[in-house]
Tab-separated table of C-alpha atoms in Angstrom:
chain	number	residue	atom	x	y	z
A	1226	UNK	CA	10.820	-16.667	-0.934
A	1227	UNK	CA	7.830	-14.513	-1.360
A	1228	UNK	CA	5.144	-15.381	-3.670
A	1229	UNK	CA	1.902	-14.158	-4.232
A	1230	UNK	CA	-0.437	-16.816	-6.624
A	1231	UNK	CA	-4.071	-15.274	-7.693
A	1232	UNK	CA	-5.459	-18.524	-9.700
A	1233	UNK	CA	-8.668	-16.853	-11.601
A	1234	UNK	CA	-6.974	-14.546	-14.179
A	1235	UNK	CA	-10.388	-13.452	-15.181
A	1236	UNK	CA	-13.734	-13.521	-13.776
A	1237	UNK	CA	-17.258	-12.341	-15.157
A	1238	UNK	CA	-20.682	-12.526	-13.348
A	1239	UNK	CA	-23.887	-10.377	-13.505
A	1240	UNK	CA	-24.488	-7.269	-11.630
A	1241	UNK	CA	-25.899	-7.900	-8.281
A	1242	UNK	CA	-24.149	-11.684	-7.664
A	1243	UNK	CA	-21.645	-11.933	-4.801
A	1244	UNK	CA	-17.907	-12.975	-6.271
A	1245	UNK	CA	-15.137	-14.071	-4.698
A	1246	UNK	CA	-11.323	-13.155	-5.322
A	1247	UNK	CA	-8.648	-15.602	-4.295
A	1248	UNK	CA	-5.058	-15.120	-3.295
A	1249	UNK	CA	-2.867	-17.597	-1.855
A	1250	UNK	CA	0.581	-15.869	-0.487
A	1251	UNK	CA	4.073	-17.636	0.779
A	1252	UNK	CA	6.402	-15.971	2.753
A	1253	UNK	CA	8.970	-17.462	5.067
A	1254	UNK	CA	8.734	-14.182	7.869
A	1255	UNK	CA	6.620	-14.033	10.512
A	1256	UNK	CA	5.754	-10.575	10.496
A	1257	UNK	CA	4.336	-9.376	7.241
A	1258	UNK	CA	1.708	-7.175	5.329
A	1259	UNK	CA	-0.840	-8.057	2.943
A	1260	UNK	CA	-3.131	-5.690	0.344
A	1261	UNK	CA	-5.728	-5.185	-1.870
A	1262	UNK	CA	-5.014	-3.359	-4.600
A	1263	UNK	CA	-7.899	-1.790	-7.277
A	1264	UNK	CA	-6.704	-0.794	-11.191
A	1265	UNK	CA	-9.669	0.791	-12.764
A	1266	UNK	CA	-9.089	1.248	-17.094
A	1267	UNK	CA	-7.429	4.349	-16.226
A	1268	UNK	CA	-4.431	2.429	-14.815
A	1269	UNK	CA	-3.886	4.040	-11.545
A	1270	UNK	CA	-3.794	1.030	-8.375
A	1271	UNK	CA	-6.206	2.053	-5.982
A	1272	UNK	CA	-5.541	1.144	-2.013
A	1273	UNK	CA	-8.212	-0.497	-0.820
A	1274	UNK	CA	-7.222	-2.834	2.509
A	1275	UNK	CA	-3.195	-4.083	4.333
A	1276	UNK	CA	-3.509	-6.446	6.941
A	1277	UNK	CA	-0.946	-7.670	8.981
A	1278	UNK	CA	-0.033	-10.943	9.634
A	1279	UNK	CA	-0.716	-10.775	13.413
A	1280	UNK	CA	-4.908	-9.629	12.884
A	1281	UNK	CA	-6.513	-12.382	11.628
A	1282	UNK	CA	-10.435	-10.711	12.371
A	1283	UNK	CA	-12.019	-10.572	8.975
A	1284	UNK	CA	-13.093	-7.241	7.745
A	1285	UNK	CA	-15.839	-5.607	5.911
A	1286	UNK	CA	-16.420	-2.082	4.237
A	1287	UNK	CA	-19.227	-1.792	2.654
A	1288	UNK	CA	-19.869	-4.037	-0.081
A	1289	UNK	CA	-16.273	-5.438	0.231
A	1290	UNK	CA	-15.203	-7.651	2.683
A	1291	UNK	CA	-11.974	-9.585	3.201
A	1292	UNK	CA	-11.590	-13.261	4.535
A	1293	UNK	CA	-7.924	-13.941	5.933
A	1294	UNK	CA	-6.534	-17.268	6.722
A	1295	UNK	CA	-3.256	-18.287	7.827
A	1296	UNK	CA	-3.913	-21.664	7.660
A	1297	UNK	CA	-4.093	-22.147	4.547
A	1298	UNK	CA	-1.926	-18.786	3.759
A	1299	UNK	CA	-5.118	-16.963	1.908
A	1300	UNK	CA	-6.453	-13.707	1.620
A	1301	UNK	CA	-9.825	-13.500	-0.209
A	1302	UNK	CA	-10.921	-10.421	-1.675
A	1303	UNK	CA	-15.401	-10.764	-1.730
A	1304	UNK	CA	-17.434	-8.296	-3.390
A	1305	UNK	CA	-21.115	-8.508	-2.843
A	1306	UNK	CA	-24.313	-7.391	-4.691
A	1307	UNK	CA	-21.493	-6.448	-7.757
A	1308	UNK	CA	-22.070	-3.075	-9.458
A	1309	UNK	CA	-20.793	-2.347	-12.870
A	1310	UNK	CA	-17.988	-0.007	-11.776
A	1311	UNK	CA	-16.452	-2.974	-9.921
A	1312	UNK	CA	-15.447	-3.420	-13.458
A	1313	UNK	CA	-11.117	-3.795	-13.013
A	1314	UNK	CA	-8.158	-5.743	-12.142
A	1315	UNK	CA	-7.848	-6.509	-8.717
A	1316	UNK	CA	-4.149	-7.344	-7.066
A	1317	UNK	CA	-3.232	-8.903	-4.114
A	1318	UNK	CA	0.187	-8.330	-2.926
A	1319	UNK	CA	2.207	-8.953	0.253
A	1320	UNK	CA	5.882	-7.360	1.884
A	1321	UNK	CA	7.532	-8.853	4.895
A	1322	UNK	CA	8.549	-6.716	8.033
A	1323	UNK	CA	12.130	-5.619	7.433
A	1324	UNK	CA	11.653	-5.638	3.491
A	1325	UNK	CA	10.304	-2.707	3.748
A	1326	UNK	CA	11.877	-1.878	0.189
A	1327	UNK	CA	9.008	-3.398	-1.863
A	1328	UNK	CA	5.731	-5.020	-2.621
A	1329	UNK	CA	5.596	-8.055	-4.550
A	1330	UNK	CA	2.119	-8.766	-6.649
A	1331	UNK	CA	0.005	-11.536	-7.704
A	1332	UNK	CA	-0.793	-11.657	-11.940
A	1333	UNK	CA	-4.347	-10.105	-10.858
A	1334	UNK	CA	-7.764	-11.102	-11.496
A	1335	UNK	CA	-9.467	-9.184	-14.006
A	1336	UNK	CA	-13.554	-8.509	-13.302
A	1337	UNK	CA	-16.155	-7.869	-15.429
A	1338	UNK	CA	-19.507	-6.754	-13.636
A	1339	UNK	CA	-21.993	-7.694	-16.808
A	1340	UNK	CA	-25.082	-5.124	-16.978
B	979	UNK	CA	-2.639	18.083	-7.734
B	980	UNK	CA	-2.787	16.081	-4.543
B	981	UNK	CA	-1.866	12.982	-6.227
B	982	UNK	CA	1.150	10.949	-8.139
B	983	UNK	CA	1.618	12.718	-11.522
B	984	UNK	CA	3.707	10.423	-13.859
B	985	UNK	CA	4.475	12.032	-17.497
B	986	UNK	CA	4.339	11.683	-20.379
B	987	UNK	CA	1.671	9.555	-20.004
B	988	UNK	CA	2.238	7.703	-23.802
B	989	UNK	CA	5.999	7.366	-25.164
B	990	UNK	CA	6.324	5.789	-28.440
B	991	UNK	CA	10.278	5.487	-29.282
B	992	UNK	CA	12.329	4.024	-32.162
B	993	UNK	CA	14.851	0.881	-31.146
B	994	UNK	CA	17.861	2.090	-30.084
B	995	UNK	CA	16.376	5.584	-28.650
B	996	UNK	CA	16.931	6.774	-24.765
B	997	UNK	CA	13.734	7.995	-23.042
B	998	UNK	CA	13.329	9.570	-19.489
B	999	UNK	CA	10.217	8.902	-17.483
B	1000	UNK	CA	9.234	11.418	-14.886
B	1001	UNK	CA	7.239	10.963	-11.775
B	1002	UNK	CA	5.847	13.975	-9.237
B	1003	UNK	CA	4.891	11.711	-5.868
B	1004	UNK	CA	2.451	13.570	-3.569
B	1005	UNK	CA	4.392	16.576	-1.702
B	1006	UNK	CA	6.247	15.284	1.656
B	1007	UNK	CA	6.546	11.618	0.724
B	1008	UNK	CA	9.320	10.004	1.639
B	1009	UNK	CA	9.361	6.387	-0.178
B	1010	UNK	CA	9.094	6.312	-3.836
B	1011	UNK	CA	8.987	3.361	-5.935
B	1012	UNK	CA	9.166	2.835	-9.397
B	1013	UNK	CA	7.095	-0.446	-10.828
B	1014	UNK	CA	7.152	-2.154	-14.344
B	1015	UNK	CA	3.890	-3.551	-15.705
B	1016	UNK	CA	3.964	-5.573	-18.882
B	1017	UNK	CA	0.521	-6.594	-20.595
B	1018	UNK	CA	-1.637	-8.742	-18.792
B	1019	UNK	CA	0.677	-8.680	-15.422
B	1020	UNK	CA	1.220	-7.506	-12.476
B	1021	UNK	CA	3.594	-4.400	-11.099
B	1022	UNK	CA	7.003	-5.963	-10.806
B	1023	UNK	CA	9.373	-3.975	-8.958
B	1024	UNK	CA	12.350	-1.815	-10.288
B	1025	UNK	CA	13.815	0.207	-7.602
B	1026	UNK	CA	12.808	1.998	-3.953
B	1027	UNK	CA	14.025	5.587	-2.997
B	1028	UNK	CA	13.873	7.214	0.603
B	1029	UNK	CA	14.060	10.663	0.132
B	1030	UNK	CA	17.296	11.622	-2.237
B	1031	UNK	CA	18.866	8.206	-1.197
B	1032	UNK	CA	18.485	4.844	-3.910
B	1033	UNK	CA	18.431	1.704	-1.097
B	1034	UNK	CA	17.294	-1.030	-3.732
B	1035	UNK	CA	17.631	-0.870	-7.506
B	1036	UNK	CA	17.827	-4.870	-7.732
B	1037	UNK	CA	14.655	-4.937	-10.481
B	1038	UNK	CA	16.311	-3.190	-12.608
B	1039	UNK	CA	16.523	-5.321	-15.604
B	1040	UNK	CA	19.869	-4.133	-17.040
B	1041	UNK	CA	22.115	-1.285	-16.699
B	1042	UNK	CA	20.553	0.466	-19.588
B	1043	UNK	CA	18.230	1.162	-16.790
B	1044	UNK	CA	18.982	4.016	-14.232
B	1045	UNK	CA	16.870	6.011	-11.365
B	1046	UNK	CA	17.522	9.153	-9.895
B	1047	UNK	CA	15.815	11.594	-6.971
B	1048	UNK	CA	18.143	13.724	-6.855
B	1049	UNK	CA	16.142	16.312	-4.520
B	1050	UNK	CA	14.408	13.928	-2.966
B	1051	UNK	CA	11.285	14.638	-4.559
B	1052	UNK	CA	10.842	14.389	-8.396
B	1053	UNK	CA	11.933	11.238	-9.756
B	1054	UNK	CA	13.167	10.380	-12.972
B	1055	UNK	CA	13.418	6.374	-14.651
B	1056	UNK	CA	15.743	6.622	-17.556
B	1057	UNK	CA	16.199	3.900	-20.327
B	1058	UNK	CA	19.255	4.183	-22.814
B	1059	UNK	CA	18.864	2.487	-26.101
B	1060	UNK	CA	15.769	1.016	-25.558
B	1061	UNK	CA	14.709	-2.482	-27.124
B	1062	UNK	CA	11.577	-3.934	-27.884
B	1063	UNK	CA	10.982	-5.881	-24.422
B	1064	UNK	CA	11.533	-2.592	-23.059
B	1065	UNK	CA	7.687	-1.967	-23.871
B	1066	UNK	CA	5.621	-1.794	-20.959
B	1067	UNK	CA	3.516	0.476	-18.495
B	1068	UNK	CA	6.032	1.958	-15.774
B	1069	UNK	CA	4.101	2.776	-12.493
B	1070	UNK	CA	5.246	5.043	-10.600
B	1071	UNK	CA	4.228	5.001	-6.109
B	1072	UNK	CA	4.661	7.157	-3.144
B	1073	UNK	CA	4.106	6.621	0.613
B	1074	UNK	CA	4.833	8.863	3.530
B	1075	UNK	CA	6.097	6.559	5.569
B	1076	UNK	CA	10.050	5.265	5.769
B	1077	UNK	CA	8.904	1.454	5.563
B	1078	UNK	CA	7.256	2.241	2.430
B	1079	UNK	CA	6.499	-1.514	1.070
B	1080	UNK	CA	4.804	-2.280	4.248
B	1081	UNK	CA	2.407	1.046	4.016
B	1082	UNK	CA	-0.338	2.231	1.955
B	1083	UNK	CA	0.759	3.166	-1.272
B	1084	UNK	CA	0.053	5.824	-3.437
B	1085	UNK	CA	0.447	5.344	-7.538
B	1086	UNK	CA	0.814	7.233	-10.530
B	1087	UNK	CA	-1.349	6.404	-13.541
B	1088	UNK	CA	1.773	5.254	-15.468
B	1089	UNK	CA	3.760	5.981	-18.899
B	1090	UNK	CA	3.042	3.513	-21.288
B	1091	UNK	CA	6.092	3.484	-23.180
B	1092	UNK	CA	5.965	1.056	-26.405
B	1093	UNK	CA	9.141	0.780	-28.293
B	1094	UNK	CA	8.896	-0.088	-32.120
């Protein structure tokens, strides 16, 4: 069955520290797609990475960067030098090839960039 | 607007009252999903439209619950005789693409509906 566990339900550190978002996924498929997803106070999710399950190469983009592991099933979500309007809760969710039909989400993390 | 428009964007309702949710995706999208977000959660899914067609509506939590896209574009989430645990935001998504769980997505800011 698909799961998607993000253990830190809330996270604060001062501006300019590096932080690090965890998510630990299970899935039985092979083929799959995992994501990043941004919700600001306003409420809307905000895209911000899908991977598939076949590119393990890290990537970066800008101040975010994204560390994934299929050996120990993780996709970590780091931030660094934090800004304020980091400020938000952060999903990570996953779908499996073929399940096309939906997106299943982790609880969140909720981060607060502190002036 | 080039993005998701979901209204109204607050619905208070009585016990017992029906409400209808509506959601605009962005023009040519083919997937649509609906979400539900209670407090302090994340989006758990309700049901997936391509185009006009309903392939999945097994989040739905009970048959007082009920989808339509009639056109294929606008989309509306209806809830008859709403109860208390009915309160909650309900996201609305879009995607261009027919595999739309496996693409980008593109959401609404929600209707936070709270039922007294």
């Amino acid at each position: 069955a698909q799961k998607v566990t993000q253990a830190q339900t809330e996270i604060s550190v001062v501006e300019k520290e590096d932080v690090t978002l965890d998510c630990v996924y299970e899935t039985r498929d092979t083929t799959y797609y995992l994501f990043w997803y941004k919700q600001p106070p306003s409420g809307e999710l905000v895209f911000l990475i899908r991977r598939n399950s076949f590119d393990e190469q890290n990537e970066i983009s800008g101040r975010y960067s994204w560390n994934f592991q299929k050996s120990t099933s993780s996709f970590n979500f780091t931030i660094t030098a934090s800004q304020v309007v980091d400020s938000a809760v952060y999903f990570c969710a996953l779908s499996e090839e073929g399940r096309d039909d939906k997106i299943i989400f982790g609880k969140g993390t909720r981060l607060h960039i502190l002036p | 607007g080039a993005g998701v428009s979901q209204s109204p964007r607050y619905k208070v309702a009585k016990r017992g009252q029906d409400v209808a949710l509506r959601c605009d995706p962005i023009s040519g999208h083919v997937s649509l999903f609906w979400y539900q977000q209670a407090l302090g959660q994340g989006p758990e899914f309700l049901t997936y439209f391509q185009n006009e067609a309903q392939l999945d509506k097994s989040g739905l939590p009970s048959d007082r619950f009920f989808a339509e896209r009639p056109e294929g574009s606008v989309s509306t989430l209806k809830i008859q005789r709403t109860q208390q645990e009915d309160s909650a935001v309900y996201l609305c998504a879009s995607s261009q693409s027919r595999t739309g769980g496996n693409e980008k997505l593109f959401f609404g800011s929600g209707t936070q509906l709270s039922v007294l």
